[in-house]
C-alpha cells in the first residue's frame, strides 16, 4: 500500500503568498504550520475529513488495480 501521508503539498501563504510545503499528514491532523517567509501561523482544516477519505479512496483504487493485474494472466 502506498503511504500518502508523507506526500508533500504546496500552497501559498494566505498573508504573503510565499510557497509553503507541508505533508498530507499535517492536513489530516489539522496541524498549525508557519510560513517561513512572514512567520504567519496557519491553522490547517480538513473539512469533512476529506484528506482521510481521499487517501482511503486512492489506496482502494490502487488495490483494485493491483488485484486486476494479478488476475490478468489467469
PDB file of N, CA and C in Angstrom:
ATOM      1  N   UNK A   1       0.838  -1.173   0.000  1.00  0.00           N
ATOM      2  CA  UNK A   1       0.000   0.000   0.000  1.00  0.00           C
ATOM      3  C   UNK A   1       0.892   1.249   0.000  1.00  0.00           C
ATOM      4  N   UNK A   2       0.475   2.219  -0.752  1.00  0.00           N
ATOM      5  CA  UNK A   2       1.205   3.474  -0.889  1.00  0.00           C
ATOM      6  C   UNK A   2       0.920   4.362   0.320  1.00  0.00           C
ATOM      7  N   UNK A   3       1.971   4.887   0.946  1.00  0.00           N
ATOM      8  CA  UNK A   3       1.796   5.763   2.099  1.00  0.00           C
ATOM      9  C   UNK A   3       1.752   7.212   1.616  1.00  0.00           C
ATOM     10  N   UNK A   4       0.547   7.742   1.511  1.00  0.00           N
ATOM     11  CA  UNK A   4       0.375   9.109   1.033  1.00  0.00           C
ATOM     12  C   UNK A   4       0.519  10.142   2.140  1.00  0.00           C
ATOM     13  N   UNK A   5       0.621   9.701   3.378  1.00  0.00           N
ATOM     14  CA  UNK A   5       0.747  10.643   4.492  1.00  0.00           C
ATOM     15  C   UNK A   5       1.985  11.530   4.366  1.00  0.00           C
ATOM     16  N   UNK A   6       3.040  10.994   3.765  1.00  0.00           N
ATOM     17  CA  UNK A   6       4.281  11.752   3.621  1.00  0.00           C
ATOM     18  C   UNK A   6       4.358  12.523   2.307  1.00  0.00           C
ATOM     19  N   UNK A   7       3.274  12.508   1.543  1.00  0.00           N
ATOM     20  CA  UNK A   7       3.222  13.228   0.275  1.00  0.00           C
ATOM     21  C   UNK A   7       3.207  14.731   0.553  1.00  0.00           C
ATOM     22  N   UNK A   8       4.055  15.471  -0.136  1.00  0.00           N
ATOM     23  CA  UNK A   8       4.140  16.921   0.061  1.00  0.00           C
ATOM     24  C   UNK A   8       3.096  17.660  -0.757  1.00  0.00           C
ATOM     25  N   UNK A   9       2.531  18.667  -0.133  1.00  0.00           N
ATOM     26  CA  UNK A   9       1.552  19.544  -0.758  1.00  0.00           C
ATOM     27  C   UNK A   9       2.076  20.973  -0.624  1.00  0.00           C
ATOM     28  N   UNK A  10       1.991  21.730  -1.679  1.00  0.00           N
ATOM     29  CA  UNK A  10       2.413  23.120  -1.655  1.00  0.00           C
ATOM     30  C   UNK A  10       1.190  24.026  -1.751  1.00  0.00           C
ATOM     31  N   UNK A  11       1.204  25.111  -0.990  1.00  0.00           N
ATOM     32  CA  UNK A  11       0.160  26.124  -1.085  1.00  0.00           C
ATOM     33  C   UNK A  11       0.772  27.481  -0.777  1.00  0.00           C
ATOM     34  N   UNK A  12       0.086  28.512  -1.179  1.00  0.00           N
ATOM     35  CA  UNK A  12       0.579  29.867  -0.930  1.00  0.00           C
ATOM     36  C   UNK A  12       0.080  30.355   0.421  1.00  0.00           C
ATOM     37  N   UNK A  13       0.966  30.985   1.165  1.00  0.00           N
ATOM     38  CA  UNK A  13       0.608  31.590   2.443  1.00  0.00           C
ATOM     39  C   UNK A  13      -0.508  32.601   2.196  1.00  0.00           C
ATOM     40  N   UNK A  14      -1.567  32.549   2.982  1.00  0.00           N
ATOM     41  CA  UNK A  14      -2.668  33.500   2.768  1.00  0.00           C
ATOM     42  C   UNK A  14      -2.270  34.954   3.057  1.00  0.00           C
ATOM     43  N   UNK A  15      -1.203  35.146   3.802  1.00  0.00           N
ATOM     44  CA  UNK A  15      -0.793  36.512   4.165  1.00  0.00           C
ATOM     45  C   UNK A  15       0.183  37.111   3.151  1.00  0.00           C
ATOM     46  N   UNK A  16       1.260  36.364   2.821  1.00  0.00           N
ATOM     47  CA  UNK A  16       2.310  36.944   1.967  1.00  0.00           C
ATOM     48  C   UNK A  16       2.464  36.233   0.618  1.00  0.00           C
ATOM     49  N   UNK A  17       1.712  35.175   0.403  1.00  0.00           N
ATOM     50  CA  UNK A  17       1.722  34.394  -0.859  1.00  0.00           C
ATOM     51  C   UNK A  17       2.998  33.579  -1.067  1.00  0.00           C
ATOM     52  N   UNK A  18       3.830  33.452  -0.042  1.00  0.00           N
ATOM     53  CA  UNK A  18       5.035  32.624  -0.117  1.00  0.00           C
ATOM     54  C   UNK A  18       4.606  31.161  -0.236  1.00  0.00           C
ATOM     55  N   UNK A  19       5.347  30.366  -1.001  1.00  0.00           N
ATOM     56  CA  UNK A  19       5.018  28.954  -1.198  1.00  0.00           C
ATOM     57  C   UNK A  19       5.408  28.154   0.052  1.00  0.00           C
ATOM     58  N   UNK A  20       4.416  27.534   0.673  1.00  0.00           N
ATOM     59  CA  UNK A  20       4.610  26.735   1.886  1.00  0.00           C
ATOM     60  C   UNK A  20       4.422  25.272   1.514  1.00  0.00           C
ATOM     61  N   UNK A  21       5.314  24.417   1.973  1.00  0.00           N
ATOM     62  CA  UNK A  21       5.242  22.988   1.703  1.00  0.00           C
ATOM     63  C   UNK A  21       4.924  22.246   2.999  1.00  0.00           C
ATOM     64  N   UNK A  22       3.899  21.390   2.930  1.00  0.00           N
ATOM     65  CA  UNK A  22       3.506  20.590   4.089  1.00  0.00           C
ATOM     66  C   UNK A  22       3.295  19.156   3.638  1.00  0.00           C
ATOM     67  N   UNK A  23       3.100  18.268   4.584  1.00  0.00           N
ATOM     68  CA  UNK A  23       2.779  16.880   4.265  1.00  0.00           C
ATOM     69  C   UNK A  23       1.285  16.665   4.428  1.00  0.00           C
ATOM     70  N   UNK A  24       0.748  15.714   3.693  1.00  0.00           N
ATOM     71  CA  UNK A  24      -0.671  15.413   3.770  1.00  0.00           C
ATOM     72  C   UNK A  24      -1.076  15.035   5.195  1.00  0.00           C
ATOM     73  N   UNK A  25      -0.176  14.414   5.936  1.00  0.00           N
ATOM     74  CA  UNK A  25      -0.457  14.060   7.326  1.00  0.00           C
ATOM     75  C   UNK A  25      -0.728  15.307   8.161  1.00  0.00           C
ATOM     76  N   UNK A  26      -0.089  16.432   7.830  1.00  0.00           N
ATOM     77  CA  UNK A  26      -0.336  17.684   8.545  1.00  0.00           C
ATOM     78  C   UNK A  26      -1.778  18.150   8.365  1.00  0.00           C
ATOM     79  N   UNK A  27      -2.301  17.963   7.167  1.00  0.00           N
ATOM     80  CA  UNK A  27      -3.690  18.340   6.892  1.00  0.00           C
ATOM     81  C   UNK A  27      -4.627  17.403   7.651  1.00  0.00           C
ATOM     82  N   UNK A  28      -4.309  16.128   7.598  1.00  0.00           N
ATOM     83  CA  UNK A  28      -5.156  15.118   8.239  1.00  0.00           C
ATOM     84  C   UNK A  28      -5.336  15.395   9.730  1.00  0.00           C
ATOM     85  N   UNK A  29      -4.275  15.825  10.398  1.00  0.00           N
ATOM     86  CA  UNK A  29      -4.353  16.082  11.841  1.00  0.00           C
ATOM     87  C   UNK A  29      -4.635  17.550  12.150  1.00  0.00           C
ATOM     88  N   UNK A  30      -4.896  18.335  11.098  1.00  0.00           N
ATOM     89  CA  UNK A  30      -5.213  19.762  11.239  1.00  0.00           C
ATOM     90  C   UNK A  30      -4.169  20.501  12.077  1.00  0.00           C
ATOM     91  N   UNK A  31      -2.917  20.294  11.729  1.00  0.00           N
ATOM     92  CA  UNK A  31      -1.805  20.930  12.433  1.00  0.00           C
ATOM     93  C   UNK A  31      -1.767  22.431  12.157  1.00  0.00           C
ATOM     94  N   UNK A  32      -1.036  23.117  12.991  1.00  0.00           N
ATOM     95  CA  UNK A  32      -0.750  24.526  12.773  1.00  0.00           C
ATOM     96  C   UNK A  32       0.638  24.584  12.147  1.00  0.00           C
ATOM     97  N   UNK A  33       0.760  25.266  11.022  1.00  0.00           N
ATOM     98  CA  UNK A  33       2.051  25.401  10.347  1.00  0.00           C
ATOM     99  C   UNK A  33       2.406  26.883  10.282  1.00  0.00           C
ATOM    100  N   UNK A  34       3.658  27.151   9.981  1.00  0.00           N
ATOM    101  CA  UNK A  34       4.143  28.524   9.946  1.00  0.00           C
ATOM    102  C   UNK A  34       4.774  28.818   8.601  1.00  0.00           C
ATOM    103  N   UNK A  35       4.512  29.993   8.107  1.00  0.00           N
ATOM    104  CA  UNK A  35       5.132  30.458   6.874  1.00  0.00           C
ATOM    105  C   UNK A  35       6.594  30.773   7.184  1.00  0.00           C
ATOM    106  N   UNK A  36       7.490  30.262   6.367  1.00  0.00           N
ATOM    107  CA  UNK A  36       8.920  30.509   6.578  1.00  0.00           C
ATOM    108  C   UNK A  36       9.325  31.925   6.176  1.00  0.00           C
ATOM    109  N   UNK A  37       8.457  32.594   5.450  1.00  0.00           N
ATOM    110  CA  UNK A  37       8.767  33.946   4.995  1.00  0.00           C
ATOM    111  C   UNK A  37       8.276  35.013   5.983  1.00  0.00           C
ATOM    112  N   UNK A  38       6.978  35.041   6.248  1.00  0.00           N
ATOM    113  CA  UNK A  38       6.421  36.097   7.110  1.00  0.00           C
ATOM    114  C   UNK A  38       6.136  35.614   8.532  1.00  0.00           C
ATOM    115  N   UNK A  39       6.381  34.335   8.793  1.00  0.00           N
ATOM    116  CA  UNK A  39       6.190  33.724  10.117  1.00  0.00           C
ATOM    117  C   UNK A  39       4.728  33.688  10.566  1.00  0.00           C
ATOM    118  N   UNK A  40       3.796  33.808   9.629  1.00  0.00           N
ATOM    119  CA  UNK A  40       2.379  33.731   9.966  1.00  0.00           C
ATOM    120  C   UNK A  40       2.036  32.313  10.412  1.00  0.00           C
ATOM    121  N   UNK A  41       1.152  32.224  11.378  1.00  0.00           N
ATOM    122  CA  UNK A  41       0.641  30.944  11.855  1.00  0.00           C
ATOM    123  C   UNK A  41      -0.578  30.584  11.010  1.00  0.00           C
ATOM    124  N   UNK A  42      -0.570  29.379  10.441  1.00  0.00           N
ATOM    125  CA  UNK A  42      -1.644  28.949   9.551  1.00  0.00           C
ATOM    126  C   UNK A  42      -2.259  27.681  10.132  1.00  0.00           C
ATOM    127  N   UNK A  43      -3.519  27.767  10.517  1.00  0.00           N
ATOM    128  CA  UNK A  43      -4.234  26.611  11.058  1.00  0.00           C
ATOM    129  C   UNK A  43      -4.843  25.833   9.896  1.00  0.00           C
ATOM    130  N   UNK A  44      -4.416  24.591   9.719  1.00  0.00           N
ATOM    131  CA  UNK A  44      -4.943  23.762   8.642  1.00  0.00           C
ATOM    132  C   UNK A  44      -6.287  23.174   9.060  1.00  0.00           C
ATOM    133  N   UNK A  45      -7.185  23.070   8.115  1.00  0.00           N
ATOM    134  CA  UNK A  45      -8.509  22.490   8.359  1.00  0.00           C
ATOM    135  C   UNK A  45      -8.756  21.397   7.332  1.00  0.00           C
ATOM    136  N   UNK A  46      -9.300  20.293   7.795  1.00  0.00           N
ATOM    137  CA  UNK A  46      -9.662  19.174   6.921  1.00  0.00           C
ATOM    138  C   UNK A  46     -11.176  19.021   6.973  1.00  0.00           C
ATOM    139  N   UNK A  47     -11.844  19.832   6.194  1.00  0.00           N
ATOM    140  CA  UNK A  47     -13.307  19.855   6.206  1.00  0.00           C
ATOM    141  C   UNK A  47     -13.868  18.487   5.841  1.00  0.00           C
ATOM    142  N   UNK A  48     -14.711  17.977   6.688  1.00  0.00           N
ATOM    143  CA  UNK A  48     -15.390  16.680   6.483  1.00  0.00           C
ATOM    144  C   UNK A  48     -14.412  15.519   6.337  1.00  0.00           C
ATOM    145  N   UNK A  49     -13.227  15.624   6.915  1.00  0.00           N
ATOM    146  CA  UNK A  49     -12.202  14.576   6.841  1.00  0.00           C
ATOM    147  C   UNK A  49     -11.908  14.187   5.394  1.00  0.00           C
ATOM    148  N   UNK A  50     -11.894  15.174   4.513  1.00  0.00           N
ATOM    149  CA  UNK A  50     -11.722  14.897   3.086  1.00  0.00           C
ATOM    150  C   UNK A  50     -10.354  14.314   2.749  1.00  0.00           C
ATOM    151  N   UNK A  51      -9.299  14.704   3.461  1.00  0.00           N
ATOM    152  CA  UNK A  51      -7.979  14.133   3.151  1.00  0.00           C
ATOM    153  C   UNK A  51      -7.927  12.660   3.545  1.00  0.00           C
ATOM    154  N   UNK A  52      -8.508  12.324   4.686  1.00  0.00           N
ATOM    155  CA  UNK A  52      -8.544  10.924   5.113  1.00  0.00           C
ATOM    156  C   UNK A  52      -9.339  10.077   4.127  1.00  0.00           C
ATOM    157  N   UNK A  53     -10.487  10.581   3.699  1.00  0.00           N
ATOM    158  CA  UNK A  53     -11.313   9.861   2.720  1.00  0.00           C
ATOM    159  C   UNK A  53     -10.582   9.745   1.384  1.00  0.00           C
ATOM    160  N   UNK A  54      -9.902  10.817   0.986  1.00  0.00           N
ATOM    161  CA  UNK A  54      -9.163  10.785  -0.276  1.00  0.00           C
ATOM    162  C   UNK A  54      -8.042   9.767  -0.260  1.00  0.00           C
ATOM    163  N   UNK A  55      -7.299   9.706   0.842  1.00  0.00           N
ATOM    164  CA  UNK A  55      -6.228   8.719   0.980  1.00  0.00           C
ATOM    165  C   UNK A  55      -6.803   7.309   0.905  1.00  0.00           C
ATOM    166  N   UNK A  56      -7.892   7.097   1.615  1.00  0.00           N
ATOM    167  CA  UNK A  56      -8.523   5.770   1.608  1.00  0.00           C
ATOM    168  C   UNK A  56      -9.006   5.403   0.205  1.00  0.00           C
ATOM    169  N   UNK A  57      -9.642   6.348  -0.498  1.00  0.00           N
ATOM    170  CA  UNK A  57     -10.138   6.082  -1.851  1.00  0.00           C
ATOM    171  C   UNK A  57      -9.004   5.781  -2.824  1.00  0.00           C
ATOM    172  N   UNK A  58      -7.910   6.525  -2.719  1.00  0.00           N
ATOM    173  CA  UNK A  58      -6.760   6.280  -3.603  1.00  0.00           C
ATOM    174  C   UNK A  58      -6.159   4.915  -3.327  1.00  0.00           C
ATOM    175  N   UNK A  59      -5.990   4.569  -2.055  1.00  0.00           N
ATOM    176  CA  UNK A  59      -5.440   3.258  -1.717  1.00  0.00           C
ATOM    177  C   UNK A  59      -6.355   2.130  -2.171  1.00  0.00           C
ATOM    178  N   UNK A  60      -7.668   2.312  -2.048  1.00  0.00           N
ATOM    179  CA  UNK A  60      -8.603   1.294  -2.533  1.00  0.00           C
ATOM    180  C   UNK A  60      -8.507   1.132  -4.041  1.00  0.00           C
ATOM    181  N   UNK A  61      -8.391   2.242  -4.764  1.00  0.00           N
ATOM    182  CA  UNK A  61      -8.264   2.179  -6.222  1.00  0.00           C
ATOM    183  C   UNK A  61      -6.967   1.483  -6.629  1.00  0.00           C
ATOM    184  N   UNK A  62      -5.876   1.781  -5.925  1.00  0.00           N
ATOM    185  CA  UNK A  62      -4.607   1.125  -6.236  1.00  0.00           C
ATOM    186  C   UNK A  62      -4.663  -0.367  -5.925  1.00  0.00           C
ATOM    187  N   UNK A  63      -5.331  -0.742  -4.859  1.00  0.00           N
ATOM    188  CA  UNK A  63      -5.506  -2.167  -4.543  1.00  0.00           C
ATOM    189  C   UNK A  63      -6.344  -2.861  -5.608  1.00  0.00           C
ATOM    190  N   UNK A  64      -7.387  -2.191  -6.110  1.00  0.00           N
ATOM    191  CA  UNK A  64      -8.197  -2.756  -7.191  1.00  0.00           C
ATOM    192  C   UNK A  64      -7.365  -2.972  -8.449  1.00  0.00           C
ATOM    193  N   UNK A  65      -6.533  -2.003  -8.789  1.00  0.00           N
ATOM    194  CA  UNK A  65      -5.656  -2.134  -9.962  1.00  0.00           C
ATOM    195  C   UNK A  65      -4.691  -3.296  -9.765  1.00  0.00           C
ATOM    196  N   UNK A  66      -4.117  -3.391  -8.574  1.00  0.00           N
ATOM    197  CA  UNK A  66      -3.180  -4.467  -8.271  1.00  0.00           C
ATOM    198  C   UNK A  66      -3.863  -5.826  -8.410  1.00  0.00           C
ATOM    199  N   UNK A  67      -5.067  -5.961  -7.870  1.00  0.00           N
ATOM    200  CA  UNK A  67      -5.794  -7.231  -7.974  1.00  0.00           C
ATOM    201  C   UNK A  67      -6.165  -7.555  -9.415  1.00  0.00           C
ATOM    202  N   UNK A  68      -6.540  -6.548 -10.185  1.00  0.00           N
ATOM    203  CA  UNK A  68      -6.862  -6.755 -11.601  1.00  0.00           C
ATOM    204  C   UNK A  68      -5.630  -7.242 -12.366  1.00  0.00           C
ATOM    205  N   UNK A  69      -4.490  -6.629 -12.103  1.00  0.00           N
ATOM    206  CA  UNK A  69      -3.260  -7.043 -12.781  1.00  0.00           C
ATOM    207  C   UNK A  69      -2.854  -8.462 -12.384  1.00  0.00           C
ATOM    208  N   UNK A  70      -3.060  -8.827 -11.145  1.00  0.00           N
ATOM    209  CA  UNK A  70      -2.741 -10.193 -10.697  1.00  0.00           C
ATOM    210  C   UNK A  70      -3.616 -11.215 -11.409  1.00  0.00           C
ATOM    211  N   UNK A  71      -4.876 -10.864 -11.645  1.00  0.00           N
ATOM    212  CA  UNK A  71      -5.829 -11.791 -12.259  1.00  0.00           C
ATOM    213  C   UNK A  71      -5.804 -11.779 -13.774  1.00  0.00           C
ATOM    214  N   UNK A  72      -5.038 -10.879 -14.377  1.00  0.00           N
ATOM    215  CA  UNK A  72      -4.985 -10.758 -15.819  1.00  0.00           C
ATOM    216  C   UNK A  72      -4.437 -12.011 -16.486  1.00  0.00           C
ATOM    217  N   UNK A  73      -3.463 -12.635 -15.899  1.00  0.00           N
ATOM    218  CA  UNK A  73      -2.821 -13.791 -16.513  1.00  0.00           C
ATOM    219  C   UNK A  73      -3.533 -15.112 -16.248  1.00  0.00           C
ATOM    220  N   UNK A  74      -4.615 -15.084 -15.529  1.00  0.00           N
ATOM    221  CA  UNK A  74      -5.328 -16.327 -15.173  1.00  0.00           C
ATOM    222  C   UNK A  74      -6.312 -16.730 -16.208  1.00  0.00           C
TER     223      UNK A  74
END
